[in-house]
Every structure is written in C-alpha cells, then in structure tokens.
Amino acid sequence: MKELEKTSSVCPACFQEGKIHKIDAKIIEDDGKVWIAKTCDEHGEFKDIYFGDVGLYQKWMKFGKSGDVNPDVKTSLFDDPSLYPEHRSQSVLTNLLVTNRCNLRCGYCFMNAGASGYVYEPSLDEIKKMLEQARKERPMGSKAIQITGGEPTIREDLFDIVRLAREAGFSHIQLNSNGIKLAESVEYCKKLKEAKVNTVYMSFDGVSKETNPWIDQLIQTIENFREANLRAVLVPVIIGEKNLHETGKIIQFALDHIDIIRGVNFQPVSFCGRITKIKDEKREKQRVDYVRMMEVIEKEFHGLISRDDFYPVPFVYPVSELIESLKGEKQVEFTAHPGCGGATYIFLEDGKPLPITRFIDVEGFMKFINEQAEVKGPLKKVRVATSFLRNVDKFVDKEKAPKDFDLKKILIDAAVGGSYDSLRGFHYKSLFVGSMWFMDTFNLNLHRLERCCIHYTTEEGIIPFCSYNGLGYGDKIREKHSLPIKEWEKKTGRPMREDLWKHGPLT
C-alpha cells in the first residue's frame, strides 16, 4: 500500500446520524488500484474505490489546474463549519431546480416529492432572482444554465422559465428531462426549439426494456427531436448489476443517431438521497468507477475505443487561456479536479468509431495551444493564426483523420475568431462521450469538492453539486422553501398523483 495524496473527507456514519463530521483522508494505491481511505474516531475505518487503474489515475492527475477563487460559492450551510477555505472554480454549468415533482419514480433519483412529503416549486419571481444570482457570480457570471428537477416538463410555465433564462443573459440553456412528455408531442419539442433551448439532457439508462423500461418512448422522443431539429445528450446513470453491461451499447445507440444525439455523459451512481443508507456489500456491487465502466466499453468495441482515449476535464484548460489572451476578457475555465470526470470525441469513419486521439496528438496539441497563449506583443491574432498554419499539421495524422473533416480550418477560425462558437466544427460528425462521477459521503474528497465547476443556484446561494446532493444540503434547502403535499394539493386543487405517467412502469 502506498500513500499518493493527503486530503479530507467526511464520516458517512456520522452523516447518517444527521451531522457532517470532517475527517482526515488519504488517497492510496493498493494492488494496482486507487482508493480513498479514512478513519472516524467514533465509527472506525472506511475505504472506497477511487480509480480502478493507478496508471489512468496518474495520467489524469497531471492535468490538474486550480482555478480562480469564487467567493460566491458556499463552502458550508446552516451553521455547519466550513469544509474548506475557499472555492476554486467557476460555475461552468449552473443547475436551476424548478420542481421536485416527477411523472416517474426512479429508485436512484436524488429527489422525490412523494417520498419527501413536500413539494418544492419556486415561483417565477424566485426563479428570476436565482438566475440573476448566477449571472452576477464573481469572478465571472455563469453562462450556461440547466433547468432541472424532478421533471421540469411537469411545470406548465416551463417556457416562461426558459424565457427568463434568456433574458438573464445565459448563452446556453439545456433542459434536463426523462423524455416522457417529449415523446408525446412533437409540437412541444418544436416549442422548445423555438424558445432557443440548446440541448435536452435526457435520461437514458440502457437499450433494453430490462435496463430502460421507457426505451420505446425515448426512441419516439428522438424521432420528435429529429422533426423539431432539436439536439440531445444521453445521460445514463450506471449501476453495477443493473446496466453496467450496456454502456458500450448505449454509445453505439448514440452513434446510430449521431445526427440528433450530440453526446453521452455517463454518471456512475452516487449513493445520495434515498440510497444513502445502503449496506456495504450492496454498495460495493453497485459501485462503478471510471475504469470498471471503460473495461465494458473496450470489450464492446474490441479496443476501437479505450480508456487511453479519455482525458480529464481540465485537459482543455489551455483553450480557455488562449481565447482569453486573444479577446482580452475573462473566459469560462474548465478547472474541475481531474477526478471529477473525463471525455473524448468519437468520429464515425466508414461506419466505425474513431476517437479523436487516434488521429490527433492531443497532448502535443494542447501544449502548443498553451505556448500560443503566452505570445505577447502587437498583432497577436495574426501571429497566432500564422503559427497555427505552420504547425497544426504536425499534430494531425491525415491518413487516419476523417476524410471530410478540415481540422486546420476549424482551428484557424477558432484562433482568429477568439470564440468557443468557432470550435463548433469539432462537433461535426462527432459524438462527445464523457463521464461525471458525482461524490457521496463514502468517497468524498474535499480537494475535489473545492474545485467543483457544476453548481446549483438556490435561495441560500450558489452550492457545489456534490454538496447539494452528496451532503444533503439540497434536501434542507428544498424542505425550507416548500409546502407539505397536502397543503400544495389544497392550494392547487389537484392531487399530486395526477403527475404520474399512466401508460407504463414508473420505476
């Protein structure tokens, strides 16, 4: 056993007793795998998987980048002691929770109005304040908002919420949905497109009815998106012994619908909310780390996609630095902890998947971009563009690259234009495949938490994702700003059971 890093965490047993107890923790290597280990004076030792391959862990960790201090992100709430001194990442994506009601009852969900006993549903005025709060963050206001729930399409005023987000100045608006209502009406999908919703972040746990009881409905949803010219990202929650074996098949499904599906973002299950009090044996069987998931993908695609094709979120940080230096203004910075997630781009060439790493020296190219960000003096844009023209071919294997993909043009446009919009060419005939593994009290690493770049805007301030869900702050916020179900039913004149989908299974 070898110690790799000292960090801090919390005791999961203390948490189940209703208190957040900060304790020392270590990241250790044991038998080729990486673990988080910690000891509570009262409850003893805890150990959970962190990375199933020490080699991949070491590769990812070298790209770590600490971001600017974000004083508006809460490091604790409700009189709890601060978990860490200051937050070190921007809000790359901000979640806006608009309801905890849903038409389904998925067992792993972070929230459930029926189980909690109350309805959380902020008014439009409250939503407007939360949107403005996110836009006023320092050192840089959030530019991307995700409208989430519960199931947001349950709200009849959803399009008013989208309008408020646009008026607040968000340049990217995505809707998080289970897709059920979207399957029922192509006109509803067209209205989302007209409202300028950029992407639907859609639950999609498998390709069979055993893993995804609503597969028929979601296929119809994709057909509706095709007619409405709306794009989707599939979001599978991956659970061992449930749907882990279908991770590769989910990617293939997305490739088969690459005109509509822009990405797959796997989310290995987090033991939060209703599944916090899980027994150790069951948790170990259901726990899925990146490597366990990638092993299935490698086998499914016979090595055409492998763990070596994936890089952590902060790997692309030099792109932000370059654009910032060209435009002379602050840009979105991807400074999440390397352990938070990784991704690659998959192109289709002759019907076969082709990861971007197979025809571009991505590490060499990022080093080159970083060097261009350091260029000083007059005519910088011209000098950078000239450097790209002279050097980009060094990083591209033209014989392996997609035949109709002009990488040089895309990169020059990005350098001269100085905008992320110029990089949209990367998405041409490509599929983003990534994973975000959100933490729970068993594997919480506070060094990761302080660099979280996915946040919630709430009545109590800006909250990191893994504090909101993993540490139960979301439960407390929702309960504080909610109505008991009976009171909500009396106020609205309708029983909450009317929300439930009536044409198939609920879980």
Coordinates of C-alpha atoms in Angstrom, one line a residue:
M1 CA 0.0 0.0 0.0
K2 CA 1.3 3.4 -1.0
E3 CA 0.0 6.9 0.0
L4 CA -0.5 9.1 -3.0
E5 CA -2.2 12.2 -1.5
K6 CA -3.4 13.6 1.8
T7 CA -6.9 15.1 1.7
S8 CA -10.0 15.5 3.8
S9 CA -13.5 13.9 3.7
V10 CA -16.5 13.3 6.0
C11 CA -17.6 10.3 8.0
P12 CA -20.5 8.5 6.2
A13 CA -21.7 7.0 9.5
C14 CA -21.8 10.4 11.2
F15 CA -23.7 11.8 8.2
Q16 CA -26.4 9.1 8.6
E17 CA -26.8 10.2 12.2
G18 CA -27.5 13.7 11.0
K19 CA -24.2 15.5 11.3
I20 CA -21.4 16.5 8.9
H21 CA -18.1 15.4 10.5
K22 CA -14.9 16.4 8.7
I23 CA -12.1 13.9 9.0
D24 CA -8.6 13.3 7.5
A25 CA -8.4 11.0 4.5
K26 CA -5.8 9.6 2.2
I27 CA -5.7 8.6 -1.5
I28 CA -3.8 5.3 -1.6
E29 CA -2.6 2.8 -4.1
D30 CA -3.2 -0.9 -3.3
D31 CA -2.9 -3.8 -5.8
G32 CA -2.8 -1.5 -8.9
K33 CA -6.0 0.4 -7.9
V34 CA -6.5 3.7 -6.2
W35 CA -8.7 4.1 -3.1
I36 CA -9.8 6.7 -0.7
A37 CA -9.3 5.7 3.0
K38 CA -10.4 7.5 6.1
T39 CA -10.9 6.9 9.8
C40 CA -13.5 8.3 12.2
D41 CA -12.7 8.1 15.9
E42 CA -16.2 7.0 16.7
H43 CA -17.1 4.8 13.7
G44 CA -13.8 3.4 12.6
E45 CA -12.2 2.9 9.1
F46 CA -13.8 3.4 5.7
K47 CA -12.4 2.6 2.3
D48 CA -13.9 3.0 -1.2
I49 CA -12.7 2.7 -4.8
Y50 CA -11.3 6.0 -6.3
F51 CA -9.8 4.7 -9.6
G52 CA -9.6 1.1 -10.7
D53 CA -6.3 1.7 -12.6
V54 CA -3.4 3.6 -11.0
G55 CA -1.9 4.2 -14.4
L56 CA -5.1 6.1 -15.6
Y57 CA -5.2 7.9 -12.3
Q58 CA -1.6 9.2 -12.7
K59 CA -2.3 10.2 -16.3
W60 CA -5.3 12.2 -15.4
M61 CA -3.9 13.9 -12.3
K62 CA -1.0 15.5 -14.2
F63 CA -3.5 17.8 -15.9
G64 CA -4.9 19.3 -12.6
K65 CA -5.4 23.1 -12.6
S66 CA -6.6 25.2 -9.7
G67 CA -8.9 27.9 -10.8
D68 CA -9.6 31.4 -9.5
V69 CA -11.3 31.9 -6.2
N70 CA -15.1 32.1 -6.4
P71 CA -16.2 33.9 -3.3
D72 CA -19.9 33.4 -4.1
V73 CA -19.9 29.6 -3.8
K74 CA -20.8 28.4 -0.3
T75 CA -18.3 26.1 1.5
S76 CA -20.9 25.3 4.1
L77 CA -24.5 26.0 5.1
F78 CA -26.9 26.0 8.1
D79 CA -24.3 26.8 10.8
D80 CA -22.1 23.8 9.7
P81 CA -18.3 24.6 9.9
S82 CA -16.6 25.4 6.6
L83 CA -15.5 22.2 4.8
Y84 CA -12.6 24.0 3.0
P85 CA -11.2 27.6 3.0
E86 CA -12.4 28.9 -0.4
H87 CA -13.9 27.6 -3.7
R88 CA -11.5 27.4 -6.6
S89 CA -13.6 27.0 -9.8
Q90 CA -16.2 29.0 -11.8
S91 CA -19.7 27.8 -12.5
V92 CA -19.2 26.2 -15.8
L93 CA -22.7 24.8 -15.7
T94 CA -25.4 26.0 -13.2
N95 CA -28.3 23.9 -12.2
L96 CA -31.7 25.6 -11.6
L97 CA -34.1 23.2 -9.8
V98 CA -37.6 24.2 -10.7
T99 CA -39.6 21.3 -9.1
N100 CA -39.2 18.1 -7.2
R101 CA -42.3 16.7 -8.7
C102 CA -41.9 14.0 -11.3
N103 CA -44.0 11.7 -13.5
L104 CA -41.7 8.7 -12.7
R105 CA -40.3 7.2 -9.5
C106 CA -36.7 6.1 -10.3
G107 CA -35.1 4.5 -7.3
Y108 CA -31.7 6.2 -7.6
C109 CA -33.0 9.7 -8.0
F110 CA -31.6 12.5 -5.8
M111 CA -35.1 13.7 -5.0
N112 CA -38.7 12.6 -5.0
A113 CA -41.7 14.8 -3.8
G114 CA -43.7 11.7 -2.9
A115 CA -41.0 10.2 -0.7
S116 CA -40.0 13.5 0.9
G117 CA -43.5 14.6 1.8
Y118 CA -43.3 18.1 0.4
V119 CA -43.4 20.0 -2.9
Y120 CA -40.6 22.3 -3.8
E121 CA -41.6 24.6 -6.7
P122 CA -40.2 28.1 -6.7
S123 CA -42.3 30.9 -8.2
L124 CA -41.2 32.7 -11.3
D125 CA -40.1 35.7 -9.2
E126 CA -37.9 33.4 -7.1
I127 CA -36.5 31.7 -10.2
K128 CA -35.7 35.1 -11.7
K129 CA -33.7 36.0 -8.5
M130 CA -31.8 32.7 -8.7
L131 CA -31.0 33.2 -12.3
E132 CA -29.7 36.7 -11.7
Q133 CA -27.7 35.4 -8.7
A134 CA -25.8 33.0 -11.0
R135 CA -25.2 35.7 -13.6
K136 CA -23.7 38.0 -11.0
E137 CA -21.1 35.5 -9.7
R138 CA -17.5 36.5 -9.3
P139 CA -15.0 36.5 -10.9
M140 CA -17.3 35.6 -13.8
G141 CA -21.0 35.1 -14.1
S142 CA -22.3 31.8 -15.2
K143 CA -23.1 31.5 -18.9
A144 CA -24.7 28.1 -19.0
I145 CA -27.9 27.0 -17.2
Q146 CA -29.6 23.6 -16.8
I147 CA -33.2 23.6 -16.0
T148 CA -33.7 20.5 -13.9
G149 CA -35.9 18.7 -11.4
G150 CA -37.7 16.4 -10.6
E151 CA -39.2 16.6 -14.1
P152 CA -39.2 20.2 -15.4
T153 CA -41.8 19.5 -18.2
I154 CA -44.4 18.9 -15.4
R155 CA -44.4 22.7 -14.9
E156 CA -47.0 24.4 -17.2
D157 CA -44.9 27.6 -17.1
L158 CA -41.7 25.9 -18.3
F159 CA -41.4 28.2 -21.4
D160 CA -41.7 31.2 -19.1
I161 CA -38.7 29.9 -17.2
V162 CA -36.7 29.4 -20.4
R163 CA -37.6 33.0 -21.4
L164 CA -36.4 34.3 -18.0
A165 CA -33.1 32.4 -18.5
R166 CA -32.6 34.1 -21.9
E167 CA -33.5 37.5 -20.5
A168 CA -30.9 37.0 -17.7
G169 CA -28.2 36.6 -20.3
F170 CA -27.5 32.9 -20.4
S171 CA -25.9 31.9 -23.7
H172 CA -26.5 28.2 -23.3
I173 CA -29.8 26.7 -21.9
Q174 CA -30.3 23.0 -21.5
L175 CA -33.3 21.1 -20.3
N176 CA -32.8 18.0 -18.1
S177 CA -35.7 15.6 -18.7
N178 CA -36.7 12.0 -18.6
G179 CA -38.1 12.4 -22.1
I180 CA -41.6 11.0 -21.4
K181 CA -43.6 14.1 -22.2
L182 CA -41.3 14.9 -25.1
A183 CA -42.3 11.6 -26.7
E184 CA -46.0 12.6 -26.6
S185 CA -45.8 15.7 -28.6
V186 CA -43.6 16.8 -31.5
E187 CA -45.2 20.2 -31.2
Y188 CA -43.9 20.5 -27.6
C189 CA -40.4 19.7 -28.9
K190 CA -40.7 22.4 -31.6
K191 CA -41.7 24.9 -29.0
L192 CA -38.5 24.1 -27.0
K193 CA -36.5 24.7 -30.2
E194 CA -38.3 28.0 -30.8
A195 CA -37.7 29.0 -27.3
K196 CA -33.9 28.5 -28.0
V197 CA -33.3 25.6 -25.7
N198 CA -29.9 24.4 -26.9
T199 CA -29.9 20.8 -25.7
V200 CA -32.0 18.3 -23.9
Y201 CA -30.1 16.4 -21.3
M202 CA -32.1 13.2 -21.4
S203 CA -32.1 10.2 -19.0
F204 CA -31.2 7.1 -20.9
D205 CA -30.2 4.1 -18.8
G206 CA -29.9 1.4 -21.4
V207 CA -31.0 0.0 -24.8
S208 CA -33.2 -2.8 -23.5
K209 CA -36.5 -2.8 -21.5
E210 CA -34.7 -4.6 -18.7
T211 CA -32.4 -1.6 -18.1
N212 CA -34.6 1.1 -19.6
P213 CA -38.4 0.4 -19.3
W214 CA -39.1 3.6 -21.3
I215 CA -36.9 2.7 -24.3
D216 CA -39.8 2.8 -26.8
Q217 CA -40.9 6.2 -25.6
L218 CA -37.3 7.6 -25.8
I219 CA -36.9 6.3 -29.3
Q220 CA -40.1 8.3 -30.2
T221 CA -38.6 11.3 -28.4
I222 CA -35.5 11.1 -30.6
E223 CA -37.8 10.9 -33.7
N224 CA -39.6 14.0 -32.4
F225 CA -36.3 15.8 -31.9
R226 CA -35.4 14.9 -35.5
E227 CA -38.5 16.6 -36.8
A228 CA -38.1 19.6 -34.4
N229 CA -34.3 19.9 -35.2
L230 CA -33.6 19.6 -31.5
R231 CA -30.4 18.0 -30.1
A232 CA -29.9 15.7 -27.2
V233 CA -27.2 14.4 -24.8
L234 CA -28.0 11.0 -23.3
V235 CA -27.4 10.7 -19.5
P236 CA -27.2 7.1 -18.3
V237 CA -26.9 6.6 -14.5
I238 CA -24.6 3.5 -14.4
I239 CA -25.2 0.9 -11.6
G240 CA -23.3 -2.3 -11.2
E241 CA -25.5 -5.4 -11.7
K242 CA -28.2 -3.2 -13.4
N243 CA -27.0 -1.6 -16.6
L244 CA -23.2 -1.5 -16.5
H245 CA -23.1 -4.2 -19.2
E246 CA -24.9 -1.9 -21.6
T247 CA -22.5 1.1 -21.5
G248 CA -21.0 0.2 -24.9
K249 CA -24.4 -0.5 -26.4
I250 CA -25.5 3.0 -25.3
I251 CA -22.6 4.6 -27.1
Q252 CA -23.5 2.5 -30.2
F253 CA -27.1 3.6 -30.0
A254 CA -25.9 7.3 -29.9
L255 CA -23.6 6.7 -32.9
D256 CA -26.6 5.3 -34.8
H257 CA -28.5 8.5 -34.1
I258 CA -25.5 10.9 -34.3
D259 CA -27.5 13.4 -36.3
I260 CA -29.6 14.1 -33.2
I261 CA -27.5 12.8 -30.3
R262 CA -24.5 15.1 -29.6
G263 CA -23.2 13.2 -26.7
V264 CA -23.4 10.6 -24.0
N265 CA -22.5 11.7 -20.4
F266 CA -22.3 8.6 -18.1
Q267 CA -23.0 9.2 -14.4
P268 CA -21.8 6.3 -12.2
V269 CA -24.3 6.1 -9.4
S270 CA -23.8 8.2 -6.3
F271 CA -25.2 6.9 -3.0
C272 CA -27.2 10.0 -2.1
G273 CA -30.7 10.9 -1.1
R274 CA -32.9 7.8 -0.7
I275 CA -30.0 5.4 -1.2
T276 CA -27.6 7.0 1.3
K277 CA -28.2 4.2 3.9
I278 CA -27.0 1.4 1.7
K279 CA -25.4 -1.7 3.1
D280 CA -21.6 -2.1 2.4
E281 CA -22.0 -5.3 0.4
K282 CA -24.7 -3.9 -1.9
R283 CA -22.7 -0.6 -2.3
E284 CA -19.6 -2.5 -3.4
K285 CA -21.6 -4.4 -6.0
Q286 CA -23.4 -1.4 -7.4
R287 CA -20.4 1.0 -7.2
V288 CA -19.0 1.8 -10.7
D289 CA -15.7 3.7 -11.1
Y290 CA -14.4 5.0 -14.4
V291 CA -12.2 2.0 -15.1
R292 CA -14.9 -0.6 -14.4
M293 CA -17.1 1.3 -17.0
M294 CA -14.3 1.7 -19.5
E295 CA -13.5 -2.0 -19.4
V296 CA -17.0 -2.8 -20.7
I297 CA -16.7 -0.2 -23.4
E298 CA -13.3 -1.6 -24.5
K299 CA -14.7 -5.0 -24.8
E300 CA -17.8 -3.9 -26.6
F301 CA -15.8 -2.1 -29.3
H302 CA -12.9 -4.5 -29.4
G303 CA -10.4 -1.8 -28.5
L304 CA -11.6 0.7 -31.1
I305 CA -12.5 2.9 -28.0
S306 CA -10.3 2.5 -25.0
R307 CA -9.5 4.2 -21.6
D308 CA -6.4 5.8 -23.2
D309 CA -8.7 7.9 -25.5
F310 CA -10.2 9.7 -22.5
Y311 CA -8.8 12.9 -20.8
P312 CA -9.9 14.7 -17.7
V313 CA -12.0 17.9 -17.8
P314 CA -9.1 20.4 -17.1
F315 CA -7.1 18.9 -20.0
V316 CA -8.8 21.6 -22.2
Y317 CA -7.9 24.5 -19.9
P318 CA -5.2 25.8 -22.4
V319 CA -8.0 26.6 -24.9
S320 CA -9.6 28.9 -22.3
E321 CA -6.2 30.6 -21.7
L322 CA -5.7 31.1 -25.5
I323 CA -9.1 32.6 -26.1
E324 CA -8.8 34.8 -23.0
S325 CA -5.5 36.1 -24.2
L326 CA -6.8 36.8 -27.7
K327 CA -10.0 38.5 -26.6
G328 CA -8.6 40.3 -23.6
E329 CA -11.5 39.3 -21.4
K330 CA -12.3 36.6 -18.9
Q331 CA -13.4 33.2 -20.3
V332 CA -15.0 30.1 -18.9
E333 CA -12.3 28.0 -17.4
F334 CA -12.5 24.2 -17.0
T335 CA -10.7 23.8 -13.7
A336 CA -12.6 20.9 -12.2
H337 CA -10.5 18.4 -10.3
P338 CA -9.2 15.7 -12.7
G339 CA -11.0 13.1 -10.7
C340 CA -14.4 14.7 -11.5
G341 CA -14.7 13.3 -15.0
G342 CA -13.2 12.7 -18.4
A343 CA -14.2 12.6 -22.0
T344 CA -13.3 12.1 -25.6
Y345 CA -14.8 12.8 -29.1
I346 CA -15.8 9.9 -31.3
F347 CA -16.0 10.4 -35.0
L348 CA -17.6 8.0 -37.5
E349 CA -15.4 6.9 -40.4
D350 CA -16.7 4.2 -42.7
G351 CA -19.3 3.3 -40.1
K352 CA -16.7 2.6 -37.4
P353 CA -15.9 4.7 -34.3
L354 CA -12.7 6.8 -34.5
P355 CA -11.7 8.6 -31.3
I356 CA -10.0 12.0 -31.8
T357 CA -6.9 10.7 -30.1
R358 CA -6.3 8.2 -32.9
F359 CA -5.5 10.9 -35.5
I360 CA -4.5 13.9 -33.4
D361 CA -1.6 14.1 -30.9
V362 CA -3.9 15.8 -28.4
E363 CA -1.3 16.2 -25.6
G364 CA 1.2 17.8 -28.0
F365 CA -1.5 20.0 -29.4
M366 CA -2.6 21.2 -26.0
K367 CA 1.0 22.1 -25.2
F368 CA 1.2 24.0 -28.4
I369 CA -2.0 25.9 -27.6
N370 CA -0.6 26.8 -24.2
E371 CA 2.5 28.2 -25.8
Q372 CA 0.3 30.3 -28.1
A373 CA -1.5 31.8 -25.1
E374 CA 1.9 33.1 -23.9
V375 CA 2.6 35.0 -27.1
K376 CA 2.9 38.7 -26.4
G377 CA 3.0 42.0 -28.4
P378 CA 1.2 43.6 -31.3
L379 CA -0.7 41.7 -34.0
K380 CA -1.1 38.7 -31.7
K381 CA -4.1 37.3 -33.6
V382 CA -2.2 37.4 -36.8
R383 CA 0.9 35.8 -35.3
V384 CA -1.1 33.1 -33.6
A385 CA -3.0 32.3 -36.8
T386 CA 0.3 32.1 -38.7
S387 CA 1.7 29.8 -36.1
F388 CA -1.3 27.5 -36.4
L389 CA -1.0 27.4 -40.2
R390 CA 2.7 26.5 -40.0
N391 CA 2.4 23.9 -37.2
V392 CA -1.0 22.3 -37.0
D393 CA -0.2 19.6 -39.5
K394 CA 2.5 18.3 -37.0
F395 CA -0.3 17.1 -34.7
V396 CA -2.6 15.6 -37.3
D397 CA -2.3 12.2 -38.9
K398 CA -4.1 13.0 -42.2
E399 CA -4.2 9.3 -43.3
K400 CA -6.2 8.4 -40.2
A401 CA -8.3 11.5 -39.9
P402 CA -11.9 11.6 -41.2
K403 CA -11.9 12.4 -44.9
D404 CA -14.3 15.3 -44.8
F405 CA -13.0 16.9 -41.6
D406 CA -10.9 20.0 -42.1
L407 CA -9.2 20.4 -38.7
K408 CA -6.9 23.2 -39.9
K409 CA -9.8 25.4 -40.9
I410 CA -11.7 24.8 -37.6
L411 CA -8.6 25.7 -35.5
I412 CA -7.7 28.8 -37.5
D413 CA -11.3 30.0 -37.3
A414 CA -11.2 29.5 -33.5
A415 CA -7.8 31.3 -33.2
V416 CA -8.8 34.3 -35.3
G417 CA -12.4 34.5 -34.1
G418 CA -11.4 34.0 -30.5
S419 CA -14.6 32.3 -29.5
Y420 CA -15.9 29.0 -28.4
D421 CA -18.5 29.3 -31.1
S422 CA -15.7 28.9 -33.6
L423 CA -15.0 25.4 -32.1
R424 CA -18.4 24.0 -33.1
G425 CA -16.8 22.4 -36.0
F426 CA -15.3 19.8 -33.6
H427 CA -18.9 18.5 -33.2
Y428 CA -19.2 17.8 -36.9
K429 CA -19.9 14.1 -37.3
S430 CA -18.6 13.5 -33.8
L431 CA -20.0 12.3 -30.6
F432 CA -19.0 13.6 -27.2
V433 CA -18.5 10.6 -24.8
G434 CA -17.8 11.6 -21.2
S435 CA -18.4 10.7 -17.6
M436 CA -19.1 12.7 -14.4
W437 CA -18.8 10.7 -11.2
F438 CA -20.5 12.8 -8.5
M439 CA -19.4 12.1 -5.0
D440 CA -21.2 10.8 -1.9
T441 CA -20.2 10.6 1.7
F442 CA -18.3 7.3 1.2
N443 CA -15.9 8.6 -1.5
L444 CA -16.0 12.4 -0.8
N445 CA -12.6 14.1 -1.5
L446 CA -12.7 17.7 -0.3
H447 CA -9.9 18.6 -2.7
R448 CA -12.3 17.6 -5.4
L449 CA -15.2 19.5 -3.9
E450 CA -13.4 22.8 -3.7
R451 CA -12.9 22.7 -7.4
C452 CA -16.4 21.6 -8.4
C453 CA -17.5 23.5 -11.5
I454 CA -21.1 22.3 -11.7
H455 CA -23.2 24.3 -9.2
Y456 CA -26.8 24.9 -8.1
T457 CA -28.3 28.4 -7.8
T458 CA -30.6 28.3 -4.8
E459 CA -32.5 30.5 -2.3
E460 CA -29.5 30.0 0.0
G461 CA -26.8 30.9 -2.5
I462 CA -24.6 29.1 -5.0
I463 CA -23.9 25.5 -3.9
P464 CA -21.5 22.9 -5.4
F465 CA -23.2 19.9 -6.9
C466 CA -21.7 17.3 -4.6
S467 CA -22.6 19.5 -1.5
Y468 CA -26.1 20.0 -2.7
N469 CA -26.7 16.3 -3.3
G470 CA -23.9 14.3 -1.7
L471 CA -24.0 16.2 1.7
G472 CA -27.8 16.7 1.8
Y473 CA -27.8 20.5 1.6
G474 CA -30.3 20.2 -1.2
D475 CA -32.7 18.3 1.0
K476 CA -32.5 21.0 3.6
I477 CA -32.9 23.9 1.1
R478 CA -35.9 22.3 -0.6
E479 CA -37.6 21.4 2.7
K480 CA -37.1 25.0 4.0
H481 CA -38.6 26.5 0.8
S482 CA -41.5 24.1 0.2
L483 CA -45.1 23.2 1.0
P484 CA -46.3 19.9 2.6
I485 CA -48.0 17.8 -0.1
K486 CA -51.5 18.2 1.5
E487 CA -51.1 21.9 1.6
W488 CA -49.8 22.0 -2.0
E489 CA -52.8 19.9 -3.2
K490 CA -55.2 22.2 -1.4
K491 CA -53.6 25.3 -2.9
T492 CA -53.5 23.9 -6.5
G493 CA -56.8 22.0 -6.3
R494 CA -55.3 18.8 -7.7
P495 CA -53.9 15.6 -6.2
M496 CA -50.1 15.1 -6.8
R497 CA -50.8 11.5 -8.0
E498 CA -52.1 13.1 -11.2
D499 CA -48.4 13.8 -12.1
L500 CA -47.7 10.1 -12.5
W501 CA -47.3 8.6 -16.0
K502 CA -50.3 6.4 -16.8
H503 CA -49.0 4.4 -19.7
G504 CA -46.3 2.2 -18.3
P505 CA -43.9 1.5 -15.4
L506 CA -42.9 4.3 -13.0
T507 CA -39.6 2.8 -11.9

